[in-house]
Structures are given as C-alpha cells and as structure tokens.
PDB file of C-alpha atoms in Angstrom:
ATOM      1  CA  PRO B  20     -62.010 162.123 -22.563  1.00  0.00           C
ATOM      2  CA  VAL B  21     -64.395 159.143 -22.585  1.00  0.00           C
ATOM      3  CA  TYR B  22     -67.779 158.936 -24.421  1.00  0.00           C
ATOM      4  CA  SER B  23     -67.488 162.625 -25.329  1.00  0.00           C
ATOM      5  CA  GLU B  24     -68.264 164.725 -28.392  1.00  0.00           C
ATOM      6  CA  ASN B  25     -66.746 167.934 -29.758  1.00  0.00           C
ATOM      7  CA  VAL B  26     -63.492 167.635 -27.788  1.00  0.00           C
ATOM      8  CA  TRP B  27     -60.614 170.076 -28.275  1.00  0.00           C
ATOM      9  CA  VAL B  28     -57.218 169.307 -26.775  1.00  0.00           C
ATOM     10  CA  ARG B  29     -55.163 172.315 -27.792  1.00  0.00           C
ATOM     11  CA  ASN B  30     -51.877 173.986 -26.789  1.00  0.00           C
ATOM     12  CA  LEU B  31     -51.164 171.666 -23.851  1.00  0.00           C
ATOM     13  CA  ARG B  32     -47.864 170.465 -22.472  1.00  0.00           C
ATOM     14  CA  VAL B  33     -48.238 166.898 -21.172  1.00  0.00           C
ATOM     15  CA  ASN B  34     -45.339 165.213 -19.379  1.00  0.00           C
ATOM     16  CA  THR B  35     -45.955 161.764 -17.873  1.00  0.00           C
ATOM     17  CA  SER B  36     -43.588 159.459 -16.028  1.00  0.00           C
ATOM     18  CA  TRP B  37     -41.146 157.484 -18.184  1.00  0.00           C
ATOM     19  CA  ASP B  38     -40.471 154.897 -15.472  1.00  0.00           C
ATOM     20  CA  ARG B  39     -44.011 153.603 -14.858  1.00  0.00           C
ATOM     21  CA  PRO B  40     -46.291 151.497 -17.095  1.00  0.00           C
ATOM     22  CA  ASN B  41     -49.415 152.856 -18.808  1.00  0.00           C
ATOM     23  CA  THR B  42     -48.496 156.513 -18.563  1.00  0.00           C
ATOM     24  CA  ASP B  43     -50.034 157.649 -21.841  1.00  0.00           C
ATOM     25  CA  GLY B  44     -50.274 161.280 -22.876  1.00  0.00           C
ATOM     26  CA  VAL B  45     -53.699 161.840 -24.489  1.00  0.00           C
ATOM     27  CA  ASP B  46     -56.157 158.944 -24.985  1.00  0.00           C
ATOM     28  CA  PRO B  47     -59.572 159.862 -26.397  1.00  0.00           C
ATOM     29  CA  GLU B  48     -61.784 156.811 -25.841  1.00  0.00           C
ATOM     30  CA  ALA B  49     -65.077 156.243 -27.663  1.00  0.00           C
ATOM     31  CA  CYS B  50     -65.212 159.924 -28.611  1.00  0.00           C
ATOM     32  CA  LYS B  51     -66.596 161.715 -31.647  1.00  0.00           C
ATOM     33  CA  ASP B  52     -65.391 164.913 -33.344  1.00  0.00           C
ATOM     34  CA  VAL B  53     -62.039 165.279 -31.564  1.00  0.00           C
ATOM     35  CA  LEU B  54     -59.202 167.705 -32.302  1.00  0.00           C
ATOM     36  CA  VAL B  55     -55.765 167.277 -30.676  1.00  0.00           C
ATOM     37  CA  GLU B  56     -53.477 170.038 -31.929  1.00  0.00           C
ATOM     38  CA  ASN B  57     -50.413 172.111 -31.114  1.00  0.00           C
ATOM     39  CA  CYS B  58     -49.538 170.041 -28.039  1.00  0.00           C
ATOM     40  CA  VAL B  59     -46.143 168.969 -26.726  1.00  0.00           C
ATOM     41  CA  ILE B  60     -46.502 165.479 -25.256  1.00  0.00           C
ATOM     42  CA  SER B  61     -43.814 163.406 -23.549  1.00  0.00           C
ATOM     43  CA  ALA B  62     -45.146 160.045 -22.353  1.00  0.00           C
ATOM     44  CA  GLY B  63     -43.826 156.926 -20.698  1.00  0.00           C
ATOM     45  CA  ASP B  64     -46.152 154.781 -22.831  1.00  0.00           C
ATOM     46  CA  ASP B  65     -48.135 155.985 -25.887  1.00  0.00           C
ATOM     47  CA  ALA B  66     -48.024 159.730 -26.565  1.00  0.00           C
ATOM     48  CA  VAL B  67     -51.441 159.755 -28.312  1.00  0.00           C
ATOM     49  CA  ALA B  68     -53.627 156.622 -28.339  1.00  0.00           C
ATOM     50  CA  LEU B  69     -57.146 156.225 -29.697  1.00  0.00           C
ATOM     51  CA  LYS B  70     -59.297 153.660 -27.889  1.00  0.00           C
ATOM     52  CA  THR B  71     -62.923 152.427 -27.902  1.00  0.00           C
ATOM     53  CA  GLY B  72     -63.364 149.874 -25.146  1.00  0.00           C
ATOM     54  CA  ARG B  73     -62.065 146.417 -24.438  1.00  0.00           C
ATOM     55  CA  ASP B  74     -63.653 143.113 -25.459  1.00  0.00           C
ATOM     56  CA  ALA B  75     -67.175 142.460 -24.098  1.00  0.00           C
ATOM     57  CA  ASP B  76     -67.443 145.883 -22.455  1.00  0.00           C
ATOM     58  CA  GLY B  77     -66.565 147.605 -25.737  1.00  0.00           C
ATOM     59  CA  TRP B  78     -69.095 145.496 -27.658  1.00  0.00           C
ATOM     60  CA  ARG B  79     -71.806 146.148 -25.051  1.00  0.00           C
ATOM     61  CA  VAL B  80     -71.372 149.918 -25.140  1.00  0.00           C
ATOM     62  CA  GLY B  81     -70.753 149.914 -28.905  1.00  0.00           C
ATOM     63  CA  VAL B  82     -69.466 153.478 -29.256  1.00  0.00           C
ATOM     64  CA  ALA B  83     -66.827 154.101 -31.929  1.00  0.00           C
ATOM     65  CA  SER B  84     -64.065 156.683 -31.882  1.00  0.00           C
ATOM     66  CA  GLU B  85     -64.691 158.692 -35.031  1.00  0.00           C
ATOM     67  CA  ASN B  86     -63.898 161.930 -36.802  1.00  0.00           C
ATOM     68  CA  ILE B  87     -60.598 162.526 -35.020  1.00  0.00           C
ATOM     69  CA  VAL B  88     -57.840 164.913 -36.095  1.00  0.00           C
ATOM     70  CA  VAL B  89     -54.407 164.816 -34.430  1.00  0.00           C
ATOM     71  CA  ARG B  90     -52.255 167.542 -35.983  1.00  0.00           C
ATOM     72  CA  ARG B  91     -49.208 169.742 -35.490  1.00  0.00           C
ATOM     73  CA  ASN B  92     -48.074 168.098 -32.236  1.00  0.00           C
ATOM     74  CA  VAL B  93     -44.557 167.369 -30.989  1.00  0.00           C
ATOM     75  CA  LEU B  94     -44.453 163.904 -29.432  1.00  0.00           C
ATOM     76  CA  ALA B  95     -41.915 161.850 -27.502  1.00  0.00           C
ATOM     77  CA  SER B  96     -42.560 158.451 -26.012  1.00  0.00           C
ATOM     78  CA  ARG B  97     -40.845 155.510 -24.430  1.00  0.00           C
ATOM     79  CA  PHE B  98     -43.066 153.268 -26.564  1.00  0.00           C
ATOM     80  CA  ASN B  99     -45.285 154.629 -29.369  1.00  0.00           C
ATOM     81  CA  GLY B 100     -45.729 158.106 -30.765  1.00  0.00           C
ATOM     82  CA  ILE B 101     -49.154 157.743 -32.389  1.00  0.00           C
ATOM     83  CA  CYS B 102     -51.243 154.709 -31.561  1.00  0.00           C
ATOM     84  CA  VAL B 103     -54.627 153.172 -32.337  1.00  0.00           C
ATOM     85  CA  GLY B 104     -55.558 150.464 -29.830  1.00  0.00           C
ATOM     86  CA  SER B 105     -55.209 148.030 -28.460  1.00  0.00           C
ATOM     87  CA  GLU B 106     -58.668 148.540 -26.951  1.00  0.00           C
ATOM     88  CA  VAL B 107     -60.708 148.962 -30.168  1.00  0.00           C
ATOM     89  CA  SER B 108     -63.803 146.812 -29.566  1.00  0.00           C
ATOM     90  CA  GLY B 109     -66.163 149.718 -30.358  1.00  0.00           C
ATOM     91  CA  GLY B 110     -64.442 150.522 -33.671  1.00  0.00           C
ATOM     92  CA  VAL B 111     -62.324 153.398 -34.964  1.00  0.00           C
ATOM     93  CA  ASP B 112     -63.421 155.346 -38.051  1.00  0.00           C
ATOM     94  CA  ASN B 113     -62.290 158.428 -39.969  1.00  0.00           C
ATOM     95  CA  VAL B 114     -59.015 159.508 -38.362  1.00  0.00           C
ATOM     96  CA  PHE B 115     -56.417 162.028 -39.546  1.00  0.00           C
ATOM     97  CA  PHE B 116     -52.842 162.182 -38.196  1.00  0.00           C
ATOM     98  CA  LEU B 117     -51.366 165.285 -39.857  1.00  0.00           C
ATOM     99  CA  GLU B 118     -48.139 167.305 -39.564  1.00  0.00           C
ATOM    100  CA  ASN B 119     -46.940 165.664 -36.344  1.00  0.00           C
ATOM    101  CA  ARG B 120     -43.298 165.476 -35.281  1.00  0.00           C
ATOM    102  CA  ILE B 121     -42.222 162.447 -33.257  1.00  0.00           C
ATOM    103  CA  GLU B 122     -38.944 163.226 -31.510  1.00  0.00           C
ATOM    104  CA  ARG B 123     -38.434 159.827 -29.908  1.00  0.00           C
ATOM    105  CA  ALA B 124     -40.396 156.545 -29.790  1.00  0.00           C
ATOM    106  CA  PHE B 125     -40.170 152.815 -30.195  1.00  0.00           C
ATOM    107  CA  HIS B 126     -42.691 152.729 -33.096  1.00  0.00           C
ATOM    108  CA  ALA B 127     -43.706 156.024 -34.689  1.00  0.00           C
ATOM    109  CA  ILE B 128     -47.203 154.817 -35.661  1.00  0.00           C
ATOM    110  CA  PHE B 129     -48.652 151.648 -34.112  1.00  0.00           C
ATOM    111  CA  VAL B 130     -52.053 150.124 -34.913  1.00  0.00           C
ATOM    112  CA  LYS B 131     -52.609 147.289 -32.459  1.00  0.00           C
ATOM    113  CA  SER B 132     -55.321 144.811 -31.586  1.00  0.00           C
ATOM    114  CA  ASN B 133     -55.686 141.097 -30.977  1.00  0.00           C
ATOM    115  CA  SER B 134     -58.074 138.358 -31.978  1.00  0.00           C
ATOM    116  CA  GLU B 135     -60.284 138.903 -28.918  1.00  0.00           C
ATOM    117  CA  ARG B 136     -61.037 142.598 -29.544  1.00  0.00           C
ATOM    118  CA  GLY B 137     -63.269 142.384 -32.627  1.00  0.00           C
ATOM    119  CA  SER B 138     -64.588 145.418 -34.507  1.00  0.00           C
ATOM    120  CA  PHE B 139     -62.683 147.540 -37.043  1.00  0.00           C
ATOM    121  CA  VAL B 140     -60.134 150.283 -37.631  1.00  0.00           C
ATOM    122  CA  ARG B 141     -60.792 152.036 -40.943  1.00  0.00           C
ATOM    123  CA  TYR B 142     -60.327 155.231 -42.925  1.00  0.00           C
ATOM    124  CA  VAL B 143     -57.093 156.318 -41.267  1.00  0.00           C
ATOM    125  CA  HIS B 144     -55.136 159.050 -43.067  1.00  0.00           C
ATOM    126  CA  VAL B 145     -51.519 159.832 -42.133  1.00  0.00           C
ATOM    127  CA  ALA B 146     -49.722 162.717 -43.846  1.00  0.00           C
ATOM    128  CA  HIS B 147     -46.685 164.960 -43.346  1.00  0.00           C
ATOM    129  CA  VAL B 148     -45.354 163.111 -40.287  1.00  0.00           C
ATOM    130  CA  LYS B 149     -41.677 163.177 -39.349  1.00  0.00           C
ATOM    131  CA  ALA B 150     -40.186 160.771 -36.810  1.00  0.00           C
ATOM    132  CA  TYR B 151     -36.668 160.663 -35.352  1.00  0.00           C
ATOM    133  CA  ASP B 152     -34.776 158.458 -32.910  1.00  0.00           C
ATOM    134  CA  LEU B 153     -36.872 155.303 -33.392  1.00  0.00           C
ATOM    135  CA  GLU B 154     -35.941 151.934 -31.933  1.00  0.00           C
ATOM    136  CA  GLY B 155     -38.658 149.986 -33.752  1.00  0.00           C
ATOM    137  CA  ASP B 156     -40.689 150.538 -36.899  1.00  0.00           C
ATOM    138  CA  CYS B 157     -41.960 153.603 -38.679  1.00  0.00           C
ATOM    139  CA  ILE B 158     -45.438 152.066 -39.161  1.00  0.00           C
ATOM    140  CA  HIS B 159     -46.415 148.849 -37.392  1.00  0.00           C
ATOM    141  CA  PHE B 160     -49.697 146.916 -37.592  1.00  0.00           C
ATOM    142  CA  THR B 161     -50.546 143.903 -35.440  1.00  0.00           C
ATOM    143  CA  ASN B 162     -53.668 141.840 -34.873  1.00  0.00           C
ATOM    144  CA  ASP B 163     -51.649 139.650 -32.506  1.00  0.00           C
ATOM    145  CA  TYR B 164     -50.981 142.151 -29.701  1.00  0.00           C
ATOM    146  CA  LYS B 165     -49.543 140.377 -26.657  1.00  0.00           C
ATOM    147  CA  GLY B 166     -50.369 137.009 -28.265  1.00  0.00           C
ATOM    148  CA  VAL B 167     -53.967 136.923 -27.009  1.00  0.00           C
ATOM    149  CA  ARG B 168     -55.961 134.273 -28.880  1.00  0.00           C
ATOM    150  CA  GLY B 169     -59.679 134.554 -29.548  1.00  0.00           C
ATOM    151  CA  THR B 170     -62.288 134.342 -32.274  1.00  0.00           C
ATOM    152  CA  ARG B 171     -62.875 138.041 -33.028  1.00  0.00           C
ATOM    153  CA  PRO B 172     -59.998 139.521 -35.022  1.00  0.00           C
ATOM    154  CA  THR B 173     -60.130 143.229 -35.761  1.00  0.00           C
ATOM    155  CA  THR B 174     -60.474 144.346 -39.384  1.00  0.00           C
ATOM    156  CA  PHE B 175     -57.933 146.943 -40.547  1.00  0.00           C
ATOM    157  CA  GLU B 176     -58.896 148.654 -43.805  1.00  0.00           C
ATOM    158  CA  LYS B 177     -58.641 151.844 -45.847  1.00  0.00           C
ATOM    159  CA  PHE B 178     -55.348 153.340 -44.628  1.00  0.00           C
ATOM    160  CA  ALA B 179     -53.578 156.105 -46.554  1.00  0.00           C
ATOM    161  CA  PHE B 180     -50.003 157.291 -45.942  1.00  0.00           C
ATOM    162  CA  LYS B 181     -48.417 160.337 -47.579  1.00  0.00           C
ATOM    163  CA  ASP B 182     -45.103 162.039 -46.879  1.00  0.00           C
ATOM    164  CA  VAL B 183     -44.170 160.032 -43.774  1.00  0.00           C
ATOM    165  CA  ILE B 184     -40.448 160.333 -42.995  1.00  0.00           C
ATOM    166  CA  CYS B 185     -38.818 158.153 -40.342  1.00  0.00           C
ATOM    167  CA  ARG B 186     -35.159 158.192 -39.390  1.00  0.00           C
ATOM    168  CA  SER B 187     -33.437 155.077 -38.045  1.00  0.00           C
ATOM    169  CA  ALA B 188     -36.501 152.771 -38.163  1.00  0.00           C
ATOM    170  CA  VAL B 189     -36.032 149.004 -38.238  1.00  0.00           C
ATOM    171  CA  PHE B 190     -38.800 148.583 -40.858  1.00  0.00           C
ATOM    172  CA  ALA B 191     -40.660 151.218 -42.847  1.00  0.00           C
ATOM    173  CA  ILE B 192     -43.929 149.243 -42.639  1.00  0.00           C
ATOM    174  CA  ARG B 193     -44.398 146.006 -40.730  1.00  0.00           C
ATOM    175  CA  ALA B 194     -47.590 143.973 -40.319  1.00  0.00           C
ATOM    176  CA  THR B 195     -48.067 141.017 -37.989  1.00  0.00           C
ATOM    177  CA  SER B 196     -51.104 138.923 -38.821  1.00  0.00           C
ATOM    178  CA  LEU B 197     -52.787 135.934 -37.247  1.00  0.00           C
ATOM    179  CA  ALA B 198     -52.225 132.319 -38.166  1.00  0.00           C
ATOM    180  CA  ALA B 199     -54.931 131.020 -40.498  1.00  0.00           C
ATOM    181  CA  SER B 200     -57.942 129.562 -38.749  1.00  0.00           C
ATOM    182  CA  PRO B 201     -58.703 125.838 -39.226  1.00  0.00           C
ATOM    183  CA  GLY B 202     -60.275 125.188 -42.611  1.00  0.00           C
ATOM    184  CA  ALA B 203     -59.107 128.497 -44.097  1.00  0.00           C
ATOM    185  CA  PRO B 204     -57.382 128.293 -47.479  1.00  0.00           C
ATOM    186  CA  ARG B 205     -53.629 128.004 -47.199  1.00  0.00           C
ATOM    187  CA  PRO B 206     -51.574 130.839 -48.627  1.00  0.00           C
ATOM    188  CA  ARG B 207     -50.059 130.209 -52.036  1.00  0.00           C
ATOM    189  CA  ARG B 208     -46.310 129.959 -52.201  1.00  0.00           C
ATOM    190  CA  PHE B 209     -44.560 131.471 -55.154  1.00  0.00           C
ATOM    191  CA  SER B 210     -41.166 130.408 -56.398  1.00  0.00           C
ATOM    192  CA  ARG B 211     -38.804 132.100 -58.770  1.00  0.00           C
ATOM    193  CA  ALA B 212     -38.751 130.769 -62.299  1.00  0.00           C
TER     194      ALA B 212
END
C-alpha cells in the first residue's frame, strides 16, 4: 500500500523469491493507521519494511508513515525480518512491532537511512519479539546505509525495546553513525584511571 489510510494486512501467506534482489514481503509506504497481523511472510529481502519516500520525492510529497502496528507474524528473510527504511524522507512516527517471531534473517530488526534521506524515525516500540537463526545483529541502526553521503541525516529518537530475544546474533544492539561534520565538537575520549 502507498499513500493509504486504514490498511489491514491480515492472515496472509507471502512467499517471495529468495534469489532475486528487492523481493520484500509487505512494505507500507507513506501510510497511516496500518495493521499487519497474523501473516506468514518469507521474503528474499526485507520481510516487513516501512517506507515513506526517497530523498527529494519524499520531501516533496511529505507524507509520513504513522500509527502502524505489526503484530503476531511469523517472518523469514534472506536479509532483514523487520525493517524501517531506508526510504524514510517523509518520516516515520508511532510504530509498534509486537509479538513477532523471526525464524531466519540477517538482522532481526534493522532501522536504516543515510545522510541524504533527511526526516525522522521516532516513537518506535518493540516488544515480545523472538528471533532465531540470525547471521547479523538482533537490533541494528545505521544512518550510513550504503555509504551515501549528503547533508540531511535522519534523526532516530524515542525507541523502546522490551522482551526481545535473539538467538545466535553477532551483536545485541549495534548502531552505525556518521562521521562528525566539519566544525562539530570532537567526541571526548575517556581513559581508565
């Protein structure tokens, strides 16, 4: 669904190709009041990905993805189980990922953008998620997706995680930030006493 309101994706079985790129399962884009529940999704790319437009087109349209609930799904993916981005130029607000089971994925939960996307991802609540057979991280944030350099980094704020269990993850939580811009204060280095 794109630019839609009051969307229900319920009780579906989605099976996309594992040997082709960009074969996502369910990708609500710039949608409001969305429920994705009780689905079984096997995807060659992201099983569930929230999007809101890319760069200038996303800023021009200016429609956020908001009030989204993704719950009680069984997910498998060649890449990411639950994903926000990378196309987030319209903003993402008020999202709940609840009681999902991720059977297989690279990252269980991936929030991705780059410094050309702009906008925000905020008020994301993740609870009672179980992930198995991971090759990457349980939770991964990046504002450096695919190394694209620009002047509009995305703001990530107000995330809450509760009862997230991941088996065999490389890192529990990993965040990749951007290098400081010229003139920005340098980070303080702490040494042991």
